[in-house]
XYZ file of C-alpha atoms in Angstrom:
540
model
C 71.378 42.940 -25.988
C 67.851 41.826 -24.835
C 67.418 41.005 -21.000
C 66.715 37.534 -20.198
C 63.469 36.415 -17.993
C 65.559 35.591 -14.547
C 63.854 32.445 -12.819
C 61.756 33.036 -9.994
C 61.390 36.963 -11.109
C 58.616 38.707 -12.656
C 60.045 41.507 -15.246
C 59.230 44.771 -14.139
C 57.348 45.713 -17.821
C 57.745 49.538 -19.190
C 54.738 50.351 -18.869
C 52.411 49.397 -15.659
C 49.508 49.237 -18.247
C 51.228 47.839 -21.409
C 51.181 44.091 -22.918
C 50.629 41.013 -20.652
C 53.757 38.857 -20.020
C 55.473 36.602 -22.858
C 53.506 33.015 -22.706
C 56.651 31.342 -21.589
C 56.582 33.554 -18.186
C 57.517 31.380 -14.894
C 53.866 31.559 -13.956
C 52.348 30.661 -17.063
C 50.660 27.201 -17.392
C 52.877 24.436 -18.201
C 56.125 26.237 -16.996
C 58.927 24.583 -15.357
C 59.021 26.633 -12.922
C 57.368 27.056 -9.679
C 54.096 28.641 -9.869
C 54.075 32.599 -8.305
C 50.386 33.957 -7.990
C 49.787 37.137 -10.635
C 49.628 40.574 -8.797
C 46.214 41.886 -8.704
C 45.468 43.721 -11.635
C 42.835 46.601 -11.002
C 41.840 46.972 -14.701
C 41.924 43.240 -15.145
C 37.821 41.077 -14.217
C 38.089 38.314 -11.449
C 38.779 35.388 -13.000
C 35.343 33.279 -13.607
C 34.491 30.290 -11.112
C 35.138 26.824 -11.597
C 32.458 25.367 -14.144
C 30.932 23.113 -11.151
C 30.594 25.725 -8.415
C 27.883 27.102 -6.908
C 28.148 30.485 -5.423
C 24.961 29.870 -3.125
C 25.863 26.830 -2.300
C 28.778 24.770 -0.036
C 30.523 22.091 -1.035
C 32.284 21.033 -3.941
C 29.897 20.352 -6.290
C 26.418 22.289 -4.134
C 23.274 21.604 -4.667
C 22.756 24.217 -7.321
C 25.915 22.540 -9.765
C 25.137 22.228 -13.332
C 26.736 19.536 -14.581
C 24.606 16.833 -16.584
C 22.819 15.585 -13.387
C 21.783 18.911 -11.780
C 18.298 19.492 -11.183
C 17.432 22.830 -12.322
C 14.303 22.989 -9.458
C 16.466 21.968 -6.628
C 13.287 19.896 -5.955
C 15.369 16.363 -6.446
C 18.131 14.807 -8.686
C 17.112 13.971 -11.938
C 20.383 12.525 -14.173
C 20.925 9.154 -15.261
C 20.173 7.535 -11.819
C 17.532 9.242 -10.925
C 14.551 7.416 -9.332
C 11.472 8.534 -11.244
C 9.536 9.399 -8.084
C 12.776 11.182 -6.433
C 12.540 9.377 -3.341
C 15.624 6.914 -3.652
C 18.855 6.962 -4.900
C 19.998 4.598 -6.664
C 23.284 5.539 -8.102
C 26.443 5.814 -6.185
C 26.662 6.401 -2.702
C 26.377 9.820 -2.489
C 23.768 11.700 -1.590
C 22.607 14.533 -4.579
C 21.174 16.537 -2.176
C 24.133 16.993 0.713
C 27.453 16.115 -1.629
C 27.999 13.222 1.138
C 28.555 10.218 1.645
C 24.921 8.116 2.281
C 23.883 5.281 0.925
C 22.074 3.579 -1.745
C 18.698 4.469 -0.327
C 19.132 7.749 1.503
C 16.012 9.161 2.077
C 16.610 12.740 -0.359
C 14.544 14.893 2.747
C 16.266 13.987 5.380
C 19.765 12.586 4.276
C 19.328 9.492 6.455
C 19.659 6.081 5.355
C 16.452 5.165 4.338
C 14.614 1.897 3.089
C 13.320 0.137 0.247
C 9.761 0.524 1.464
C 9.894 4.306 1.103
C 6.667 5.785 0.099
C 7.476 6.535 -3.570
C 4.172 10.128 -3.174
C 5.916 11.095 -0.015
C 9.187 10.461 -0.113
C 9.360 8.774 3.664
C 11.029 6.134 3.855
C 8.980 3.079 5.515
C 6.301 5.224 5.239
C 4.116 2.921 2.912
C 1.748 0.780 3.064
C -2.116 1.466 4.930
C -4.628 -0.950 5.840
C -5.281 -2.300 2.415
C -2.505 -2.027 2.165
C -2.539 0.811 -0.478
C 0.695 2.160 -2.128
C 4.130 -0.149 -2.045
C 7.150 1.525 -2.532
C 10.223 0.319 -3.834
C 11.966 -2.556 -3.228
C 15.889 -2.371 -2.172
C 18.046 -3.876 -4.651
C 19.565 -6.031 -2.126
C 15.931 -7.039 -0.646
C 13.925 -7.212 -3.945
C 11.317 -10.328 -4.367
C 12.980 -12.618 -6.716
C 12.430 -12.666 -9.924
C 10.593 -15.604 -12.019
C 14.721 -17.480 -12.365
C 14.803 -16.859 -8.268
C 17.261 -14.178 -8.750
C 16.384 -10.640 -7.077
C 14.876 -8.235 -9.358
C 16.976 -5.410 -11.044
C 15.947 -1.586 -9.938
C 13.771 0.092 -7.712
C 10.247 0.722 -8.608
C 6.727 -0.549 -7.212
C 5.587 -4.665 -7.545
C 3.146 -4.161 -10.117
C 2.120 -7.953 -9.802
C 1.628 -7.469 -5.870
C -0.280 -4.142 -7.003
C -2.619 -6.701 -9.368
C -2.900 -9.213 -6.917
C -4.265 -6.181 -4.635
C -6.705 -4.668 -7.111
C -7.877 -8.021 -8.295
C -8.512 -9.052 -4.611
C -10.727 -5.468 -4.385
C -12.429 -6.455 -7.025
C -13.274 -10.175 -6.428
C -14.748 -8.757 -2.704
C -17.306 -6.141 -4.302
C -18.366 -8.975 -6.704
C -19.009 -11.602 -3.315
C -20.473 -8.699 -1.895
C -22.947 -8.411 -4.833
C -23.657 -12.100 -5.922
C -22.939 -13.709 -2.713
C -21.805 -16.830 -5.061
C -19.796 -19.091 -2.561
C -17.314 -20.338 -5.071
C -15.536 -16.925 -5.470
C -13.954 -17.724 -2.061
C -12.609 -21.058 -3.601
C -11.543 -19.160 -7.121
C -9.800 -16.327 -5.347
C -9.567 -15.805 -1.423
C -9.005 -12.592 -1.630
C -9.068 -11.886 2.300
C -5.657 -14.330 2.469
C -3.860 -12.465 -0.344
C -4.812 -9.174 1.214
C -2.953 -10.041 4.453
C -0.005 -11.833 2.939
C 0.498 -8.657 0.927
C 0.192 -6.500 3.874
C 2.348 -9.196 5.812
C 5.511 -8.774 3.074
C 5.377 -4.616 3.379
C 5.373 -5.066 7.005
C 8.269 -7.224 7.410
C 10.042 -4.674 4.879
C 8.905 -1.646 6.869
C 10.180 -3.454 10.342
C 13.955 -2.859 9.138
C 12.942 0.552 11.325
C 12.337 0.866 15.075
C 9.007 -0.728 15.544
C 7.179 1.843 17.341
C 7.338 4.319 14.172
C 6.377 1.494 11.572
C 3.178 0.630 13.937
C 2.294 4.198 14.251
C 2.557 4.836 11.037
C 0.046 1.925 9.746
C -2.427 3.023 12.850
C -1.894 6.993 11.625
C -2.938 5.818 7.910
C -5.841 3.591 9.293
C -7.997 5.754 11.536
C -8.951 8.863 9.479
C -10.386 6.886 6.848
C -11.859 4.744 9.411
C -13.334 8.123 11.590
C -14.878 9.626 7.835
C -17.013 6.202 7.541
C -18.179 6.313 10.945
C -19.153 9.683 10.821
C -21.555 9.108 8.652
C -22.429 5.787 9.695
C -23.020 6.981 13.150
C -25.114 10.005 11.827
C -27.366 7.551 10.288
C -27.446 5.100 12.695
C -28.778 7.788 15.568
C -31.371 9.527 12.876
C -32.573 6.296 12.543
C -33.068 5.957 16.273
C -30.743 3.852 17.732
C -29.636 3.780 21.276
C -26.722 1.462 21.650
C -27.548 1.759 25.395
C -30.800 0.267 25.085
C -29.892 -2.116 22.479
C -31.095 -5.706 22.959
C -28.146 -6.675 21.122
C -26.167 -4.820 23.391
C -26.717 -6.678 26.525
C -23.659 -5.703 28.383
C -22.531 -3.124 30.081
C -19.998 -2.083 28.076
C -22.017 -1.136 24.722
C -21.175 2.915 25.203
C -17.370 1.887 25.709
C -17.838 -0.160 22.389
C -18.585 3.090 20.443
C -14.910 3.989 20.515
C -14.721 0.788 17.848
C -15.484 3.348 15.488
C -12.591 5.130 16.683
C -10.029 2.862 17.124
C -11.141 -0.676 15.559
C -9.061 -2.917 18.605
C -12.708 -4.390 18.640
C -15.578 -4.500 16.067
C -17.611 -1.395 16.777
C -21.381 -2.278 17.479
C -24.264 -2.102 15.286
C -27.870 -3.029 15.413
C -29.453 -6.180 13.465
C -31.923 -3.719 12.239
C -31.887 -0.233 11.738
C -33.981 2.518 11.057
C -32.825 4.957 8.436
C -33.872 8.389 7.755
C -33.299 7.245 3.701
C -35.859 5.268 1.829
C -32.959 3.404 0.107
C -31.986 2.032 3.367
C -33.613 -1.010 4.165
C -33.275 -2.393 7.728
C -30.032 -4.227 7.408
C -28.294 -1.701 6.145
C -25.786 -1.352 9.191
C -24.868 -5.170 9.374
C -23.947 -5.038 5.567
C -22.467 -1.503 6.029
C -20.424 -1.843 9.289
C -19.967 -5.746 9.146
C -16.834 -5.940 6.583
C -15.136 -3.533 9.444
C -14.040 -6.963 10.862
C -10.980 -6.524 8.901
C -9.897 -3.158 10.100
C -9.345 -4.923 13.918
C -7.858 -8.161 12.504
C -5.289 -5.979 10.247
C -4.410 -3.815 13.417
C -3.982 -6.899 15.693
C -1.407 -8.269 13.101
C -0.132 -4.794 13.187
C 0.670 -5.024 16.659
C 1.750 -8.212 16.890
C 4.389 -8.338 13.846
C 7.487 -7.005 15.708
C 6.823 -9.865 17.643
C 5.975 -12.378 14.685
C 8.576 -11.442 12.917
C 10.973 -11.882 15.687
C 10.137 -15.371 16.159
C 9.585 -15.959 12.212
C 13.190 -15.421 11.930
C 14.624 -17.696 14.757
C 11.944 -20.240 14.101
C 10.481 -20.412 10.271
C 8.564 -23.163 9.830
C 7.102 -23.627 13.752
C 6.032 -19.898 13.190
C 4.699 -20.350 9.891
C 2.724 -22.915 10.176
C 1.254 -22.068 14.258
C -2.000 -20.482 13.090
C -2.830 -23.041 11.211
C -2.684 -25.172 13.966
C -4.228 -22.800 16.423
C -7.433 -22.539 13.826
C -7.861 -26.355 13.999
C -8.316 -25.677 17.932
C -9.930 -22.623 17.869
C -12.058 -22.820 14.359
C -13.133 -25.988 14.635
C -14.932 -26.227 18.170
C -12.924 -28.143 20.224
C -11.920 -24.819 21.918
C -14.507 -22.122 22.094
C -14.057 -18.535 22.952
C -16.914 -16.905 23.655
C -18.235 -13.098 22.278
C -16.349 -10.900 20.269
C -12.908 -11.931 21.080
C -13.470 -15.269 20.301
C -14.093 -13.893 16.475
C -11.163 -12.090 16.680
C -9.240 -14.670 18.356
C -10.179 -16.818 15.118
C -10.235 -14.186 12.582
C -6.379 -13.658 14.112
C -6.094 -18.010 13.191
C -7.272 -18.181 10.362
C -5.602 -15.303 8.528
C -2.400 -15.169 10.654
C -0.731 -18.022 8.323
C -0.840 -15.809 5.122
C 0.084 -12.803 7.239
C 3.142 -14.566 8.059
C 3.772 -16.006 4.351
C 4.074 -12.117 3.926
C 7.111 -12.312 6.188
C 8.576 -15.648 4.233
C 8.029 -13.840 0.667
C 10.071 -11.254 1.968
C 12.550 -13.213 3.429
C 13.036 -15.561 0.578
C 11.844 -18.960 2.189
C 9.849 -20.247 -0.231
C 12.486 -19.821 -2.960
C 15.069 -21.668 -0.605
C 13.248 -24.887 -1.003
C 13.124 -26.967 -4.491
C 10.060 -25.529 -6.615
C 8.951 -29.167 -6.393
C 8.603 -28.954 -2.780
C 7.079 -26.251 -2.298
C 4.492 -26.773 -5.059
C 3.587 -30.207 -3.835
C 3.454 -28.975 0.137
C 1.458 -25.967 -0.700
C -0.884 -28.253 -2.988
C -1.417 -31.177 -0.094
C -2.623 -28.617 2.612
C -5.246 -26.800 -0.282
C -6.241 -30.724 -0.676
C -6.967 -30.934 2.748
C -8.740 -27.516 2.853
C -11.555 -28.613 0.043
C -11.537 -32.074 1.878
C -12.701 -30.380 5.387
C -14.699 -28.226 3.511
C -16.940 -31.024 2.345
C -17.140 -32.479 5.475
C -18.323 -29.040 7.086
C -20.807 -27.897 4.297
C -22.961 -25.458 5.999
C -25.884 -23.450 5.180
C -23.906 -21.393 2.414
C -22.829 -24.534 0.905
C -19.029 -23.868 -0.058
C -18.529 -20.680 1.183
C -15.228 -21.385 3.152
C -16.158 -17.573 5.348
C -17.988 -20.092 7.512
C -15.556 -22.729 7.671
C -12.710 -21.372 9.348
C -10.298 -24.697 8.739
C -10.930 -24.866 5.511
C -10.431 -21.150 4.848
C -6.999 -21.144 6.137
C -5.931 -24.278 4.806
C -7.432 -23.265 1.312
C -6.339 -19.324 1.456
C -2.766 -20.956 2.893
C -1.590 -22.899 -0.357
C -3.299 -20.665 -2.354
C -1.655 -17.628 -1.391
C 1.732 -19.472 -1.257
C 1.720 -20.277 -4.967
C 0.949 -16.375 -5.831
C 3.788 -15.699 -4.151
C 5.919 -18.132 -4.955
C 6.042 -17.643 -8.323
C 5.567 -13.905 -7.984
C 7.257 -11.982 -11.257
C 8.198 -8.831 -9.512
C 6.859 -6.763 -12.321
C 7.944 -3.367 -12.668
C 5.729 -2.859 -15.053
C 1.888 -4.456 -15.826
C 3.093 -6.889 -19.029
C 1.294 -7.002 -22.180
C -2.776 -6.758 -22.182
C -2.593 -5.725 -18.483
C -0.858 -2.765 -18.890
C -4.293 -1.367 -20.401
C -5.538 -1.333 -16.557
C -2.682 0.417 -15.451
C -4.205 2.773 -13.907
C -6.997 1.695 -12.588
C -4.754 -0.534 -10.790
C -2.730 2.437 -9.824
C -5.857 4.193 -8.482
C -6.930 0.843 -6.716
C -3.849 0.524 -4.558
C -3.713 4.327 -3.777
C -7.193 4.016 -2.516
C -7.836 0.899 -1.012
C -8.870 1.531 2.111
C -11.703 3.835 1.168
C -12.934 0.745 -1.640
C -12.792 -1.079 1.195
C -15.196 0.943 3.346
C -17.313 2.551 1.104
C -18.314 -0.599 -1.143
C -21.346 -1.947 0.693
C -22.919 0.675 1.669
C -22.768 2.102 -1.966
C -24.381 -1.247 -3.132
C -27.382 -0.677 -1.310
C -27.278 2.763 -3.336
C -27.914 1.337 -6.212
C -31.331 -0.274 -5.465
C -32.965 2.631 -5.633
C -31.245 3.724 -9.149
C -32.351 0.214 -10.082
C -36.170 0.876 -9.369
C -36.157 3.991 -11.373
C -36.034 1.635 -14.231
C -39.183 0.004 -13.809
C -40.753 3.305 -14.528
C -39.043 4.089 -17.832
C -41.552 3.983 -20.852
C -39.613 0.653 -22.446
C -40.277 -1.418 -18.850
C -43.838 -1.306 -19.169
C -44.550 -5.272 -19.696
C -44.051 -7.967 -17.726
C -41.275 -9.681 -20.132
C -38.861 -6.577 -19.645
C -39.885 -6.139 -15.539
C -38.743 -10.241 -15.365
C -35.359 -9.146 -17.693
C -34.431 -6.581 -15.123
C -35.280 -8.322 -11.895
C -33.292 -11.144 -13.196
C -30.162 -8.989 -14.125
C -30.342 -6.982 -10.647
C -27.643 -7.951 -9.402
C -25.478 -7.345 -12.861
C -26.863 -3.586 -12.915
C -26.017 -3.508 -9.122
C -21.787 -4.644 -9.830
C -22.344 -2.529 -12.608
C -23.730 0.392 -11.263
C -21.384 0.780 -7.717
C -18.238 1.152 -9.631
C -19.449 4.783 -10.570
C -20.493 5.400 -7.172
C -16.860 3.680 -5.400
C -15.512 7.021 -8.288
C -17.661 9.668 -6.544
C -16.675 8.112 -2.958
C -12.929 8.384 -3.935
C -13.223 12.034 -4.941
C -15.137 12.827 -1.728
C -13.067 10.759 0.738
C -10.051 9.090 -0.930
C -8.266 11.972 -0.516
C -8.190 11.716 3.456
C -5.577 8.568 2.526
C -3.116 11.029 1.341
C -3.521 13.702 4.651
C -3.280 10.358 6.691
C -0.045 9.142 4.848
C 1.406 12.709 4.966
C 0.806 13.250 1.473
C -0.085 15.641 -0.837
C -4.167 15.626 -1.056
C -4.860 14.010 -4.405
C -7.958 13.752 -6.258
C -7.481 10.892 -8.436
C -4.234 9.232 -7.679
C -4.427 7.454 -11.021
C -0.766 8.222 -11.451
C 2.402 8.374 -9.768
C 2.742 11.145 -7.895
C 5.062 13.568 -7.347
C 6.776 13.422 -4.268
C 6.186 15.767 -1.386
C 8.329 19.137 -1.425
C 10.920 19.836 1.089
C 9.734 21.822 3.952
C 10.679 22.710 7.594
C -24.617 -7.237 0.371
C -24.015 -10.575 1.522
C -25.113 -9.134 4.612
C -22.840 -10.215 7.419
C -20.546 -11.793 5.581
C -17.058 -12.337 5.455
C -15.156 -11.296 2.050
């Protein structure tokens, strides 16, 4: 007679060391009975751990798990729902790094809630866009820009159409610069879409305490700014100017202005006509050079002013919206005159402040809350009324609306509110565009020093220009009329090479100013930050 397995009991087995237990043991899987742990066995291995554990690691999955979404590096999560820059997730709401509960957009470094204007090369949330306002992040699914149907955009990812609109305006400012033709600011005012671009990444950024978004902008403005000036400033003084005994400079103040080149709350001074210690310099060299810095202190006025703007923006829309338009036909027009330098500012502040705040509306949707009729036909009454003041106030330049502040505003107003009304929200440059994608990439990353750098390097090429007269070919007076003719071609031509050699000498102070890794040529996405504890004088 065989004994029986009695329930709750382990039999004792002959032999300590002999066969395991029958299958149908109390303790095996699937019995009926309650479960009794196995005595230790010395000669037995510890059972292996769970397939998703991580022995370095807390937490029921770690940070080191290995299931189809691990990241072998640690360095980010990289399954299905992976952001491609590792700066947002977009999956469920759980965090990949901490196994807890965040949200959406946590910010991977920290763990906090984060934005959808983190900087997609440092991984900061809010942390994105500079004077130019290079680099936009990505939007938040729940605060995209609509698409083309007025629906919000599917998926994180930068605006590649804002990121056009950018490089095109860079573009169309180098080519006023060079030509000086006063219909480009009719064709494109690029000055407008500038700040209504820089307008729409500020109102995203201001979803975070204030003080951090402005001293972030400011932090990513001045180092570029103090790289320009120091060589500006060297030339300036080897060339022999004394600001204190300036004629231009017929106030007291012109040592205090100096710290314009340091922080731009003011344009910094400059003399009519320099000396240089370069032949290629001729004596307006620091009026073209350090005149465009106009827009440095008008972007960091709007930058101090937007918590407020956008504070009233959203209690009052339309009285907000449409303000500076109505304080340009004070200020712009004459009937109120502010003397000096803040008087320029004052209308520099006018006549730019409505497509600052048409930033704040593209963000916010209120365009696309109005029939497309509507706004179409509102937008295309006050551009009307732009080119009808304009003809009215033709000055020296003819059309040039830089010197006809109402008309500038009104004109850059509608103008910039049809880009953006019917703005695709590209994730991706469509058809023959993609081509420039990278050059549009490397545009946006490096705005600001474009921006800087561009009219200074035009009077570099003058000099490279000359040289051809002396080339064997140039010796008649047929090809000497062909070249002086084509100047300023070879000129547009020739300072896109030179803008390259700037941005491998000095782009890469954008990136220590943003907190980013120092890039060459940023002509790509990059890779998020590891974790660690001669239109001289003239407007564009």
């Amino acid at each position: 007679m065989t004994d029986a397995p009695v329930p709750g009991r382990r039999p004792e087995p002959a032999d300590p060391y002999g066969p395991r237990p029958p299958a149908d043991a109390p303790w095996a899987t699937g019995s009926p009975y309650p479960a009794v742990p196995a005595p230790h066995d010395p000669y037995r291995a510890a059972p292996a751990p769970a397939p998703t554990a991580d022995p370095q690691y807390t937490g029921a999955y770690g940070t080191g798990y290995t299931d189809a979404y691990a990241d072998p590096d640690r360095t980010g999560y990289t399954g299905a729902d992976a952001d491609p820059h590792g700066t947002e997730y977009t999956g469920a709401d759980t965090d990949p790094h901490t196994g807890r509960p965040g949200t959406p957009y946590a910010d991977p470094h920290t763990g906090r809630p984060g934005t959808p204007y983190a900087d997609p090369h440092a991984g900061r949330p809010g942390d994105d866009a500079d004077a130019s306002t290079a680099g936009q992040a990505a939007p938040d699914a729940g605060d995209a820009p609509a698409d083309s149907g007025g629906h919000p955009s599917a998926g994180p990812g930068r605006d590649r159409y804002l990121d056009l609109l950018r490089s095109l305006a860079l573009v169309r400012v180098v080519a006023y610069h060079v030509f000086g033709w006063a219909w480009l600011t009719v064709v494109f005012p690029s000055m407008g879409v500038m700040f209504a671009l820089a307008g729409s990444l500020m109102a995203r950024s201001l979803k975070r305490p204030a003080p951090g978004v402005i001293r972030s902008r400011v932090r990513r403005l001045l180092p570029p700014l103090w790289a320009f000036a120091a060589v500006a400033l060297t030339l300036l003084f080897a060339g022999g100017w004394d600001p204190a005994q300036d004629p231009d400079e017929d106030t007291p103040w012109s040592l205090v202005r100096l710290l314009g080149y340091l922080f731009p709350f003011g344009a910094p001074p400059y003399p009519a006509e320099a000396g240089a210690p370069v032949d290629w310099l001729e004596a307006s060299w620091a009026e073209q050079a350090v005149g465009p810095l106009w827009y440095l202190r008008a972007y960091l006025w709007f930058v101090l002013a937007s918590p407020l703007l956008l504070w009233a923006f959203r209690r009052a829309p339309w009285p907000t919206l449409l303000a500076p338009l109505g304080l340009t036909a004070v200020v712009g027009t004459g009937l109120v005159t502010v003397p000096g330098e803040t008087g320029e500012a004052v209308t520099d502040f006018a006549v730019y402040g409505a497509c600052w705040v048409l930033g704040f509306a593209h963000h916010d949707g209120l365009l696309r809350r109005l029939p497309r009729y509507v706004s179409v036909s509102l937008a295309s009454l006050v551009m009307a009324f732009g080119l009808w003041w304009a003809s009215r106030h033709l000055g020296p330049d003819g059309w040039d609306l830089n010197g006809i502040p109402l008309a500038q505003a009104a004109w850059s107003f509608g103008f910039v509110a049809l880009l953006l009304l019917y703005s695709p929200s590209w994730r991706e440059l469509p058809g023959r565009w993609a081509r420039w994608d990278r050059l549009v990439t490397l545009s946006n990353n490096r705005a600001v020093t474009v921006y800087l750098w561009h009219n200074l390097l035009i009077m570099a090429t003058f000099p490279l220009i000359d040289l051809a007269y002396r080339l064997p070919f140039m010796q008649s007076a047929r090809a000497e009329s062909a070249l002086e003719s084509t100047s300023d071609l070879w000129t547009f031509v020739l300072v896109w090479p030179l803008l390259g050699l700037a941005v491998l000498a000095f782009g890469w102070i954008e990136d220590v100013a943003a907190r980013r890794r120092p890039r060459l040529w940023p002509a790509t996405a990059g890779r998020p930050a590891g974790r660690r504890t001669t239109a001289a004088g003239r407007r564009s």
